[in-house]
XYZ file of C-alpha atoms in Angstrom:
186
model
C 14.949 95.290 28.213
C 16.882 92.103 28.400
C 19.953 94.028 29.067
C 18.392 95.734 32.042
C 17.247 92.449 33.554
C 20.688 90.931 33.085
C 22.420 94.039 34.708
C 19.949 93.808 37.552
C 20.714 90.064 38.106
C 24.367 90.743 37.948
C 23.977 93.523 40.498
C 21.957 91.357 42.871
C 24.521 88.373 42.561
C 27.422 90.756 43.120
C 25.782 92.192 46.224
C 25.145 88.820 47.670
C 28.729 87.733 47.077
C 30.095 90.748 48.821
C 27.782 90.140 51.780
C 28.770 86.403 51.879
C 32.465 87.223 51.628
C 32.230 89.875 54.333
C 30.516 87.310 56.708
C 33.250 84.846 55.949
C 36.068 87.379 56.621
C 34.540 88.391 60.005
C 33.955 84.886 61.274
C 36.187 84.234 64.231
C 38.526 81.253 64.269
C 38.801 79.025 67.376
C 41.539 79.801 69.837
C 42.839 76.218 69.722
C 42.444 73.162 67.634
C 43.136 69.640 68.951
C 43.583 66.295 67.191
C 43.014 62.993 68.936
C 44.591 60.010 67.167
C 45.301 56.413 67.819
C 46.733 53.907 65.358
C 46.639 50.113 65.136
C 49.947 49.482 63.497
C 49.754 51.389 60.222
C 45.995 51.688 60.286
C 44.178 54.655 61.689
C 41.962 53.398 64.521
C 40.678 56.634 65.891
C 40.649 60.291 64.647
C 38.707 63.171 66.222
C 39.073 66.906 65.879
C 38.126 69.560 68.394
C 38.052 73.328 68.767
C 38.432 75.304 71.917
C 36.777 78.839 71.767
C 36.000 81.047 74.633
C 34.809 78.569 77.328
C 33.628 75.785 75.124
C 35.171 72.612 73.634
C 33.299 71.094 70.639
C 33.964 68.617 67.942
C 34.665 69.889 64.405
C 35.248 68.110 61.113
C 38.483 66.844 59.770
C 37.880 69.160 56.720
C 37.758 72.301 58.789
C 40.696 71.241 60.976
C 42.890 70.596 57.888
C 41.683 73.786 56.285
C 42.792 75.924 59.307
C 45.991 74.051 60.060
C 47.382 73.073 56.551
C 45.799 75.269 53.875
C 45.301 78.600 55.699
C 48.324 78.040 57.975
C 46.460 80.087 60.643
C 47.677 78.117 63.541
C 50.978 77.172 65.139
C 51.795 73.939 66.923
C 51.817 74.050 70.764
C 54.222 72.242 73.009
C 52.651 70.074 75.748
C 53.588 68.581 79.061
C 52.088 65.348 80.259
C 51.498 63.951 83.699
C 50.660 60.366 84.176
C 49.182 59.459 87.597
C 47.724 56.157 89.111
C 45.510 56.233 92.106
C 43.077 54.017 94.052
C 39.893 55.503 95.226
C 39.533 54.168 98.875
C 36.686 56.601 99.814
C 34.602 59.318 98.461
C 37.045 61.822 99.970
C 39.480 62.611 97.100
C 41.936 64.241 99.379
C 42.392 60.852 101.179
C 43.462 59.043 97.970
C 47.090 58.305 97.425
C 48.484 59.486 94.000
C 51.503 57.842 92.422
C 52.943 59.919 89.522
C 54.975 58.371 86.820
C 58.621 58.509 87.744
C 59.567 59.589 84.205
C 57.449 62.733 84.208
C 59.602 65.837 84.005
C 57.924 67.624 86.918
C 55.751 66.799 89.820
C 52.074 67.751 89.304
C 50.473 69.837 92.094
C 48.468 67.443 94.251
C 45.868 70.097 95.505
C 45.231 71.119 91.822
C 44.684 67.409 91.063
C 42.275 67.039 93.945
C 40.377 70.275 93.024
C 39.986 69.403 89.377
C 38.786 65.793 90.016
C 36.331 67.205 92.511
C 35.057 69.675 89.814
C 34.717 66.738 87.363
C 32.503 64.887 89.792
C 34.664 61.797 89.766
C 33.019 59.053 91.815
C 34.788 55.994 90.633
C 35.817 53.338 93.123
C 39.050 51.302 92.882
C 41.956 51.776 90.429
C 42.205 54.811 88.162
C 44.583 56.149 85.502
C 44.765 59.904 85.081
C 46.565 61.676 82.279
C 46.932 65.364 82.394
C 47.948 67.304 79.247
C 49.029 70.757 79.883
C 49.544 73.571 77.344
C 49.526 77.357 77.846
C 46.962 78.010 80.648
C 44.973 74.855 79.770
C 44.742 71.373 81.229
C 43.026 68.430 79.588
C 42.085 65.647 82.139
C 41.546 62.126 81.022
C 40.464 59.897 83.953
C 39.928 56.138 83.425
C 38.406 53.761 85.794
C 40.177 50.453 85.651
C 39.017 46.960 86.345
C 40.647 43.610 86.521
C 44.002 43.402 84.571
C 43.668 47.282 84.092
C 40.780 46.856 81.631
C 39.199 50.313 81.092
C 35.669 50.377 82.565
C 34.788 53.991 81.891
C 36.460 57.277 81.025
C 35.767 60.961 81.764
C 37.234 64.036 80.234
C 37.446 67.690 81.051
C 39.286 70.826 79.889
C 40.321 73.468 82.489
C 41.492 77.050 81.683
C 43.159 78.821 84.616
C 41.412 76.370 86.998
C 37.874 76.862 85.482
C 36.232 73.858 83.800
C 35.189 74.496 80.258
C 31.761 73.515 78.668
C 31.969 70.374 76.777
C 29.540 70.198 73.757
C 28.398 66.567 73.008
C 30.543 64.780 75.580
C 33.652 64.658 73.470
C 36.176 61.807 73.706
C 39.362 63.746 74.400
C 41.558 60.585 74.518
C 44.884 60.303 72.759
C 45.372 64.014 72.033
C 48.457 64.134 69.902
C 48.531 67.652 68.347
C 47.417 70.992 69.637
C 47.450 74.154 67.657
C 46.965 77.815 68.719
C 45.506 80.485 66.484
C 48.299 82.925 65.346
C 45.872 85.953 64.815
């Protein structure tokens, strides 16, 4: 009788392990992983990890990020292009703003795209702003900072666009200082 109970328990545990393993194998991985990082000398001042899947950007744990990128090696590093733009909001009409792109950028960013994306973000800052656009594949990460006296940052807004459509941002993520972007190989 004891043997029968032990065999039944082993059978139940085995079945549960098969089901859990199957669920883990079929779970989808995010399309992209992002790492935000700033350092204060040799000390890590800021670290954040994000996943882009379908039309959503959400924060993930460092453990999950490192598992996908370093242990499973399921992702490949993506090249990026950066556009650095200064502007002063002189009215509510974004198209009337004058944009000054950093002279060291490799290419000129399309002004109409910039106007459209800022409008979609609902930017209503007045005065000086700094805009950083990070481009990879068909995606654009917008980081818009409202600047005060001595270029002190007063407020920041972030958005991610895919083919011109703004993605959903879970939990109002801080997408500043994105230093690494990885794309799923699968």
